[in-house]
């Protein structure tokens, strides 16, 4: 495909230029920094020139000389043109440094004076280019930037390739971009320096396309439309931007089931070869473009008798992809299909759909094509579409069901039964299931402009509230209107009060009020005979009671599990199955929790319930993380986050869990960034429930990163938030052990013990065995910080065994690590790296990479023998009387001869905290160094 020059994007800020390309940009930048060269390659419009410009702007300042050229197809026949672009402005600077024969040949080639050719002056020209580059590099690094290598004139390409292969250690780097289909960049790589890194630009993901369009100002496009843009563009950023622009300028959006409008610029780009097709072959391709899954059999059934020959002709022109196996007819790029369809007259498109409405074997496809072949209302067509929508729903394709439902509503007469708005609301509910919340909200808002029946209005309000997701504060004005529409009908009131229960929890952060509202909802639903809403309310009530540590939680779960059950509620992410999973997870029943959530995830995938899939994927990741399967948890958490970003659902919660997984098994810096992202999402949504979860993840990541003070700040806020929310079950967030450990590290063992005591009381009441074990581990660290090493050793040994039996692999490994540090660094004990073998083995089994790195550091430090402890004299105790508790402990260890690093390990604090504490000690005692502490103690002892 040929890209016209007016499609080249203008230079923009780097943040725009590398959207979706951050990793490859970083890799290319590092390659250039190392002194290597880079070759960017990929298909037309994929963004090579954009990334090339960004790299050149970012790295170009490091070079003394930057040479540039950008070839075009129309000028590729002109010899030495690229060479003139590169050297034309520096010829005067280097000409006197070249041998006479080389200078004459190069000047002749660059200026066009004379008859210099590769045939007549081949060797002189080749050597001249090499010499010119070496001359420029003699005064500083040279960066050669070349775009569109595929259009480079053959003479320039030959000369640059000759020089590139012979530059050796000369500080000349090439940054080039070339259009390729597939992997055909080898010949360009062979003409590059030996150290060249080839970087392929692949299509953008749906989330990246969405970010790109948002950045360019196309922010009002529904998510379903964004999905179509991604599908039609094939992830090509140039195509996606052109499609977004066309949609932004179009006064009317495409009808459901129709492809996107393709602007004339893109039609010309991809259909330039259509003129080489016969009229009949073009007609066959139009039929293929209108079919959802075209095959040769379908084309034959639609009346295309010569489909094999005509598709073969299109494949030879590159319009169709050849399929060596299978009967599918596949376009070389989705945009070709969309452009071909957009180019055809409306009457011809309807005729094609009419043929496909009888030719297609699938009833859903037959109904869709019948609708697109029909104009105006038609009760029979509407009924067939409604049946097809129900079939799609049963097949687990709610997005297809929503599209068919809207088509059914369009073809339903105003006085039809069901009414058009009934079918629109069903389509909106299908869109909610499919995760297309923008589409669902728009449908419901439209229905509300004319609906008068209370049940219909409440149904629409339900969609509006559901579409708000965690941002319930944004739809506060809806609730009074919905209550007024419900009147005194208990069935309708139950629907509204169920949403109010969620508002109490998310917006107001009041678990007790939310629980009471849910209980009231269950009563109303039971009076109104609405078993589904009753079960949803009981499930919500039981989940709230579980998180609160309320004693009625098990009883409420049993009520929610009573028959008759509702299949939808059973597998919904807020239904009884999810409530039971939470109870199992918090009760330390990890194997049963895993099997429960795995079955739920399988069912929602079968049904196409996107929002539930996002949540259940995250729940499964959390279960694996608790079990110490950090690698598996990390993979699941990343997939959940990808799905959340793709669908726009559960972003904060997925980022929170991904942060925990990264801190345990991935990259700590990424964990910190994700935790902050999760907190921002929760703050923006006004979601009080998840603000605390996000901050708990941030505190954990800070602890793993060695920032104990930061962890204390984050986790103290979590404690305040959860106290305000009324959450008493420590198994909900499991942050208390991290807070106690961080407090010990910053020299606050007293506060750490308070956290442990308060949490232990709730954990004992609720029987949270794993929480109790973690608290005992934290208490052992408190004992060690206070000097009671024997008690700390005994408790840590017991803790490790208990956590192993409960199946908490990562917590078991953390206990082994604390035990190894204490055994290695306790006064009078021998030290050595083998002390950490057990901790390393357990962390390795969990694939807990950040923790493994900590073990390696501790083992290396532990090779130095600590100085044996000496009894503290009364005089030294007198000298420490005016100091705080942590200051006394640090000063006492200094008197023993311990280094700052040894003090940090023995007190479970950071070296920076030791240094800061010593500074305070010096100031309070009026001394200047650790030697003075020893002298002061010795002097007091002599008295």
Short mmCIF file of C-alpha atoms in Angstrom, two decimals, residues 284-624:
data_model
loop_
_atom_site.label_atom_id
_atom_site.label_comp_id
_atom_site.label_asym_id
_atom_site.label_seq_id
_atom_site.Cartn_x
_atom_site.Cartn_y
_atom_site.Cartn_z
CA UNK A 284 -17.78 -10.86 -5.20
CA UNK A 285 -15.51 -8.94 -2.85
CA UNK A 286 -18.42 -6.68 -1.88
CA UNK A 287 -20.43 -9.74 -0.88
CA UNK A 288 -17.46 -10.93 1.19
CA UNK A 289 -17.15 -7.51 2.86
CA UNK A 290 -20.83 -7.59 3.89
CA UNK A 291 -20.58 -11.06 5.46
CA UNK A 292 -19.48 -11.53 9.05
CA UNK A 293 -17.49 -14.71 8.33
CA UNK A 294 -17.31 -15.07 4.54
CA UNK A 295 -16.39 -18.42 3.00
CA UNK A 296 -16.32 -19.68 -0.58
CA UNK A 297 -19.45 -21.74 0.19
CA UNK A 298 -21.26 -18.61 1.39
CA UNK A 299 -20.23 -16.69 -1.73
CA UNK A 300 -21.55 -19.52 -3.93
CA UNK A 301 -24.84 -19.59 -1.99
CA UNK A 302 -25.14 -15.82 -2.47
CA UNK A 303 -24.96 -16.27 -6.25
CA UNK A 304 -21.25 -15.76 -6.91
CA UNK A 305 -20.68 -18.73 -9.21
CA UNK A 306 -17.02 -17.96 -10.04
CA UNK A 307 -15.99 -17.15 -6.48
CA UNK A 308 -12.80 -19.27 -6.58
CA UNK A 309 -11.32 -17.55 -9.63
CA UNK A 310 -12.43 -14.08 -8.55
CA UNK A 311 -11.03 -14.40 -5.01
CA UNK A 312 -7.80 -15.81 -6.45
CA UNK A 313 -7.52 -12.72 -8.66
CA UNK A 314 -8.03 -10.48 -5.59
CA UNK A 315 -5.46 -12.43 -3.60
CA UNK A 316 -2.89 -12.00 -6.38
CA UNK A 317 -3.40 -8.23 -6.09
CA UNK A 318 -2.88 -8.35 -2.31
CA UNK A 319 -6.50 -7.55 -1.44
CA UNK A 320 -7.18 -10.93 0.12
CA UNK A 321 -4.90 -12.99 2.34
CA UNK A 322 -4.22 -16.45 1.03
CA UNK A 323 -5.51 -19.23 3.27
CA UNK A 324 -3.68 -22.47 2.58
CA UNK A 325 -6.02 -24.31 4.94
CA UNK A 326 -9.71 -23.74 5.56
CA UNK A 327 -12.47 -22.20 3.48
CA UNK A 328 -12.38 -18.68 4.96
CA UNK A 329 -12.12 -15.64 2.72
CA UNK A 330 -10.02 -13.12 4.63
CA UNK A 331 -9.14 -9.59 3.59
CA UNK A 332 -5.47 -8.63 3.80
CA UNK A 333 -6.50 -5.81 6.16
CA UNK A 334 -9.89 -5.09 7.80
CA UNK A 335 -9.81 -1.60 6.34
CA UNK A 336 -9.97 -2.99 2.80
CA UNK A 337 -13.28 -4.65 3.61
CA UNK A 338 -14.67 -1.51 5.29
CA UNK A 339 -13.52 0.77 2.44
CA UNK A 340 -14.96 -1.53 -0.22
CA UNK A 341 -18.32 -1.59 1.58
CA UNK A 342 -18.31 2.19 2.12
CA UNK A 343 -17.53 2.77 -1.58
CA UNK A 344 -20.57 0.79 -2.80
CA UNK A 345 -23.90 2.60 -3.42
CA UNK A 346 -26.59 2.05 -0.76
CA UNK A 347 -28.88 0.19 -3.17
CA UNK A 348 -26.12 -2.24 -4.12
CA UNK A 349 -25.33 -2.86 -0.45
CA UNK A 350 -28.96 -3.67 0.30
CA UNK A 351 -29.03 -6.13 -2.60
CA UNK A 352 -25.94 -7.88 -1.25
CA UNK A 353 -27.50 -8.14 2.23
CA UNK A 354 -30.70 -9.52 0.70
CA UNK A 355 -28.70 -12.28 -0.98
CA UNK A 356 -26.85 -13.05 2.26
CA UNK A 357 -30.09 -13.14 4.28
CA UNK A 358 -31.00 -16.38 2.54
CA UNK A 359 -27.49 -17.69 1.85
CA UNK A 360 -26.12 -17.57 5.42
CA UNK A 361 -26.48 -20.78 7.43
CA UNK A 362 -26.42 -19.09 10.84
CA UNK A 363 -29.81 -17.67 11.97
CA UNK A 364 -28.12 -14.66 13.58
CA UNK A 365 -26.38 -13.79 10.32
CA UNK A 366 -29.56 -14.30 8.32
CA UNK A 367 -31.46 -11.93 10.63
CA UNK A 368 -28.73 -9.29 10.59
CA UNK A 369 -28.53 -9.26 6.80
CA UNK A 370 -32.31 -9.19 6.48
CA UNK A 371 -32.39 -6.08 8.68
CA UNK A 372 -29.70 -4.33 6.63
CA UNK A 373 -31.55 -5.18 3.43
CA UNK A 374 -34.82 -3.73 4.74
CA UNK A 375 -35.86 -0.09 5.01
CA UNK A 376 -38.58 1.18 7.34
CA UNK A 377 -40.49 -0.77 10.00
CA UNK A 378 -41.44 -4.40 9.53
CA UNK A 379 -42.91 -6.50 12.41
CA UNK A 380 -41.72 -9.78 10.91
CA UNK A 381 -38.15 -8.54 10.48
CA UNK A 382 -38.22 -7.11 14.02
CA UNK A 383 -39.40 -10.45 15.45
CA UNK A 384 -36.67 -12.38 13.66
CA UNK A 385 -34.07 -9.93 14.93
CA UNK A 386 -35.37 -10.25 18.51
CA UNK A 387 -35.13 -14.04 18.23
CA UNK A 388 -31.58 -13.72 16.89
CA UNK A 389 -30.69 -11.42 19.79
CA UNK A 390 -31.96 -13.99 22.28
CA UNK A 391 -29.92 -16.68 20.54
CA UNK A 392 -26.80 -14.51 20.68
CA UNK A 393 -27.46 -13.91 24.39
CA UNK A 394 -27.68 -17.65 25.00
CA UNK A 395 -24.44 -18.17 23.09
CA UNK A 396 -22.60 -15.77 25.38
CA UNK A 397 -22.38 -12.94 22.84
CA UNK A 398 -24.14 -10.03 24.60
CA UNK A 399 -22.49 -7.43 22.37
CA UNK A 400 -24.00 -9.07 19.29
CA UNK A 401 -27.32 -9.33 21.14
CA UNK A 402 -27.25 -5.58 21.86
CA UNK A 403 -26.59 -4.77 18.20
CA UNK A 404 -29.40 -7.05 17.03
CA UNK A 405 -31.73 -5.66 19.68
CA UNK A 406 -31.21 -2.13 18.43
CA UNK A 407 -31.90 -3.29 14.89
CA UNK A 408 -35.07 -4.99 16.14
CA UNK A 409 -36.19 -1.75 17.82
CA UNK A 410 -35.50 0.20 14.61
CA UNK A 411 -37.75 -2.13 12.60
CA UNK A 412 -40.51 -2.36 15.26
CA UNK A 413 -43.65 -0.26 14.52
CA UNK A 414 -44.45 2.37 17.19
CA UNK A 415 -47.53 0.40 18.30
CA UNK A 416 -45.76 -2.97 18.11
CA UNK A 417 -45.63 -5.57 20.87
CA UNK A 418 -43.15 -5.56 22.48
CA UNK A 419 -42.75 -1.82 22.05
CA UNK A 420 -39.61 -0.40 20.41
CA UNK A 421 -38.38 0.99 23.76
CA UNK A 422 -38.76 -2.41 25.43
CA UNK A 423 -36.37 -3.81 22.85
CA UNK A 424 -34.04 -0.84 23.26
CA UNK A 425 -33.86 -1.39 27.02
CA UNK A 426 -33.13 -5.08 26.48
CA UNK A 427 -30.34 -4.01 24.13
CA UNK A 428 -29.04 -1.62 26.82
CA UNK A 429 -28.99 -4.44 29.38
CA UNK A 430 -27.11 -6.64 26.91
CA UNK A 431 -24.65 -3.81 26.35
CA UNK A 432 -24.07 -3.59 30.13
CA UNK A 433 -23.33 -7.30 30.22
CA UNK A 434 -20.90 -6.88 27.34
CA UNK A 435 -19.11 -4.03 29.11
CA UNK A 436 -20.30 -1.40 26.61
CA UNK A 437 -21.48 1.00 29.29
CA UNK A 438 -21.40 4.13 27.11
CA UNK A 439 -23.80 2.59 24.61
CA UNK A 440 -26.06 1.31 27.39
CA UNK A 441 -26.25 4.69 29.11
CA UNK A 442 -27.02 6.52 25.86
CA UNK A 443 -29.86 4.10 25.04
CA UNK A 444 -31.36 4.42 28.52
CA UNK A 445 -31.16 8.22 28.53
CA UNK A 446 -32.92 8.31 25.17
CA UNK A 447 -35.73 6.06 26.44
CA UNK A 448 -36.18 8.25 29.54
CA UNK A 449 -36.96 11.27 27.36
CA UNK A 450 -40.30 9.71 26.37
CA UNK A 451 -41.07 6.84 28.79
CA UNK A 452 -44.07 7.30 31.12
CA UNK A 453 -44.67 3.80 32.52
CA UNK A 454 -43.01 3.50 35.99
CA UNK A 455 -41.62 0.01 35.38
CA UNK A 456 -40.06 1.14 32.10
CA UNK A 457 -38.53 4.23 33.70
CA UNK A 458 -37.08 2.27 36.63
CA UNK A 459 -35.59 -0.20 34.17
CA UNK A 460 -33.92 2.70 32.35
CA UNK A 461 -32.70 4.28 35.60
CA UNK A 462 -31.18 0.92 36.52
CA UNK A 463 -29.11 1.00 33.36
CA UNK A 464 -28.00 4.59 33.97
CA UNK A 465 -26.86 3.77 37.51
CA UNK A 466 -25.19 0.53 36.47
CA UNK A 467 -23.33 2.34 33.68
CA UNK A 468 -21.82 4.73 36.26
CA UNK A 469 -19.81 1.85 37.72
CA UNK A 470 -17.83 2.93 40.79
CA UNK A 471 -18.57 6.61 40.07
CA UNK A 472 -21.97 6.54 41.76
CA UNK A 473 -21.49 10.05 43.06
CA UNK A 474 -21.89 11.29 39.49
CA UNK A 475 -25.50 10.03 39.34
CA UNK A 476 -26.69 11.29 42.73
CA UNK A 477 -29.51 13.24 41.09
CA UNK A 478 -30.94 10.01 39.67
CA UNK A 479 -31.96 8.46 43.00
CA UNK A 480 -34.72 10.93 44.01
CA UNK A 481 -36.21 10.71 40.51
CA UNK A 482 -36.08 6.92 40.56
CA UNK A 483 -37.73 6.76 44.02
CA UNK A 484 -40.49 9.06 42.78
CA UNK A 485 -41.04 6.86 39.71
CA UNK A 486 -41.17 3.72 41.89
CA UNK A 487 -44.03 5.08 44.00
CA UNK A 488 -45.16 2.47 46.55
CA UNK A 489 -44.56 -0.58 44.38
CA UNK A 490 -42.31 -2.88 46.52
CA UNK A 491 -40.85 -4.56 43.43
CA UNK A 492 -39.75 -1.25 41.90
CA UNK A 493 -38.67 0.16 45.26
CA UNK A 494 -36.45 -2.89 45.81
CA UNK A 495 -34.59 -2.15 42.58
CA UNK A 496 -33.91 1.43 43.64
CA UNK A 497 -32.96 0.59 47.23
CA UNK A 498 -30.51 -2.04 46.03
CA UNK A 499 -28.66 0.74 44.18
CA UNK A 500 -28.92 2.98 47.23
CA UNK A 501 -27.21 0.27 49.29
CA UNK A 502 -24.25 0.40 46.93
CA UNK A 503 -24.24 4.18 47.14
CA UNK A 504 -24.03 4.00 50.94
CA UNK A 505 -20.99 1.79 50.63
CA UNK A 506 -19.08 3.40 47.76
CA UNK A 507 -19.92 7.10 48.06
CA UNK A 508 -20.54 7.48 51.80
CA UNK A 509 -18.22 4.68 52.91
CA UNK A 510 -20.70 3.50 55.54
CA UNK A 511 -20.73 -0.29 55.82
CA UNK A 512 -23.35 -0.36 58.59
CA UNK A 513 -25.83 1.79 56.63
CA UNK A 514 -25.13 -0.19 53.46
CA UNK A 515 -25.87 -3.44 55.30
CA UNK A 516 -29.18 -2.11 56.64
CA UNK A 517 -30.16 -0.81 53.20
CA UNK A 518 -29.40 -4.21 51.66
CA UNK A 519 -31.50 -5.97 54.29
CA UNK A 520 -34.38 -3.57 53.58
CA UNK A 521 -34.00 -4.26 49.86
CA UNK A 522 -34.29 -8.02 50.44
CA UNK A 523 -37.53 -7.53 52.38
CA UNK A 524 -39.03 -5.30 49.67
CA UNK A 525 -38.04 -7.73 46.91
CA UNK A 526 -39.55 -10.66 48.82
CA UNK A 527 -42.84 -8.74 49.17
CA UNK A 528 -42.79 -7.89 45.49
CA UNK A 529 -42.01 -11.47 44.41
CA UNK A 530 -38.71 -10.47 42.80
CA UNK A 531 -36.44 -13.39 43.68
CA UNK A 532 -33.51 -12.13 41.58
CA UNK A 533 -33.32 -8.78 43.37
CA UNK A 534 -33.84 -10.51 46.73
CA UNK A 535 -30.88 -12.80 46.08
CA UNK A 536 -28.69 -9.91 44.87
CA UNK A 537 -29.55 -7.95 48.03
CA UNK A 538 -28.78 -10.92 50.29
CA UNK A 539 -25.49 -11.46 48.48
CA UNK A 540 -24.58 -7.82 48.97
CA UNK A 541 -25.59 -7.95 52.61
CA UNK A 542 -23.49 -11.06 53.24
CA UNK A 543 -20.44 -9.55 51.51
CA UNK A 544 -20.76 -6.38 53.57
CA UNK A 545 -21.10 -8.37 56.79
CA UNK A 546 -18.06 -10.46 55.85
CA UNK A 547 -15.91 -7.37 55.29
CA UNK A 548 -17.20 -5.78 58.50
CA UNK A 549 -16.50 -8.89 60.54
CA UNK A 550 -20.21 -9.00 61.44
CA UNK A 551 -21.26 -12.21 63.26
CA UNK A 552 -24.32 -12.67 61.02
CA UNK A 553 -22.28 -13.13 57.83
CA UNK A 554 -22.39 -16.97 57.71
CA UNK A 555 -26.14 -16.98 58.35
CA UNK A 556 -26.80 -14.42 55.62
CA UNK A 557 -24.73 -16.41 53.12
CA UNK A 558 -26.85 -19.48 53.91
CA UNK A 559 -30.01 -17.46 53.26
CA UNK A 560 -28.57 -16.30 49.92
CA UNK A 561 -27.79 -19.92 48.97
CA UNK A 562 -31.34 -21.21 49.58
CA UNK A 563 -33.48 -22.35 46.67
CA UNK A 564 -34.90 -21.26 44.36
CA UNK A 565 -31.71 -19.84 42.87
CA UNK A 566 -31.25 -17.61 39.85
CA UNK A 567 -28.51 -18.60 37.34
CA UNK A 568 -27.64 -14.96 36.64
CA UNK A 569 -27.21 -14.12 40.33
CA UNK A 570 -25.25 -17.32 40.95
CA UNK A 571 -22.42 -16.23 38.66
CA UNK A 572 -22.64 -12.42 38.87
CA UNK A 573 -19.65 -10.64 40.42
CA UNK A 574 -21.97 -9.21 43.09
CA UNK A 575 -23.96 -12.43 43.41
CA UNK A 576 -24.00 -15.26 45.89
CA UNK A 577 -21.14 -17.18 44.27
CA UNK A 578 -18.82 -14.20 44.65
CA UNK A 579 -20.00 -13.66 48.24
CA UNK A 580 -19.22 -17.28 49.09
CA UNK A 581 -15.79 -16.94 47.46
CA UNK A 582 -14.96 -13.93 49.62
CA UNK A 583 -15.96 -15.84 52.73
CA UNK A 584 -13.79 -18.82 51.77
CA UNK A 585 -10.79 -16.62 51.00
CA UNK A 586 -11.02 -14.69 54.23
CA UNK A 587 -11.51 -17.91 56.19
CA UNK A 588 -8.21 -19.37 54.90
CA UNK A 589 -9.90 -22.04 52.78
CA UNK A 590 -7.65 -21.39 49.80
CA UNK A 591 -8.15 -24.63 47.76
CA UNK A 592 -11.95 -24.34 47.92
CA UNK A 593 -11.77 -20.60 47.16
CA UNK A 594 -9.67 -21.37 44.08
CA UNK A 595 -12.04 -24.02 42.73
CA UNK A 596 -15.05 -21.74 43.39
CA UNK A 597 -13.64 -18.73 41.57
CA UNK A 598 -12.30 -20.84 38.71
CA UNK A 599 -15.78 -22.26 38.08
CA UNK A 600 -17.32 -18.78 38.25
CA UNK A 601 -14.77 -17.39 35.83
CA UNK A 602 -15.43 -20.18 33.36
CA UNK A 603 -19.20 -19.55 33.50
CA UNK A 604 -19.05 -15.76 33.01
CA UNK A 605 -16.73 -16.23 30.06
CA UNK A 606 -19.25 -18.61 28.55
CA UNK A 607 -21.98 -16.02 29.06
CA UNK A 608 -19.88 -13.10 27.80
CA UNK A 609 -20.25 -11.18 31.10
CA UNK A 610 -17.29 -8.84 30.68
CA UNK A 611 -17.53 -6.94 33.97
CA UNK A 612 -17.78 -10.14 35.98
CA UNK A 613 -14.84 -11.58 34.04
CA UNK A 614 -12.68 -8.59 34.99
CA UNK A 615 -13.51 -9.03 38.67
CA UNK A 616 -13.20 -12.82 38.74
CA UNK A 617 -9.86 -12.74 36.94
CA UNK A 618 -8.66 -10.41 39.69
CA UNK A 619 -10.12 -12.65 42.43
CA UNK A 620 -8.30 -15.65 41.01
CA UNK A 621 -5.04 -13.66 40.94
CA UNK A 622 -5.58 -12.72 44.58
CA UNK A 623 -6.13 -16.36 45.51
CA UNK A 624 -2.91 -17.41 43.78
#
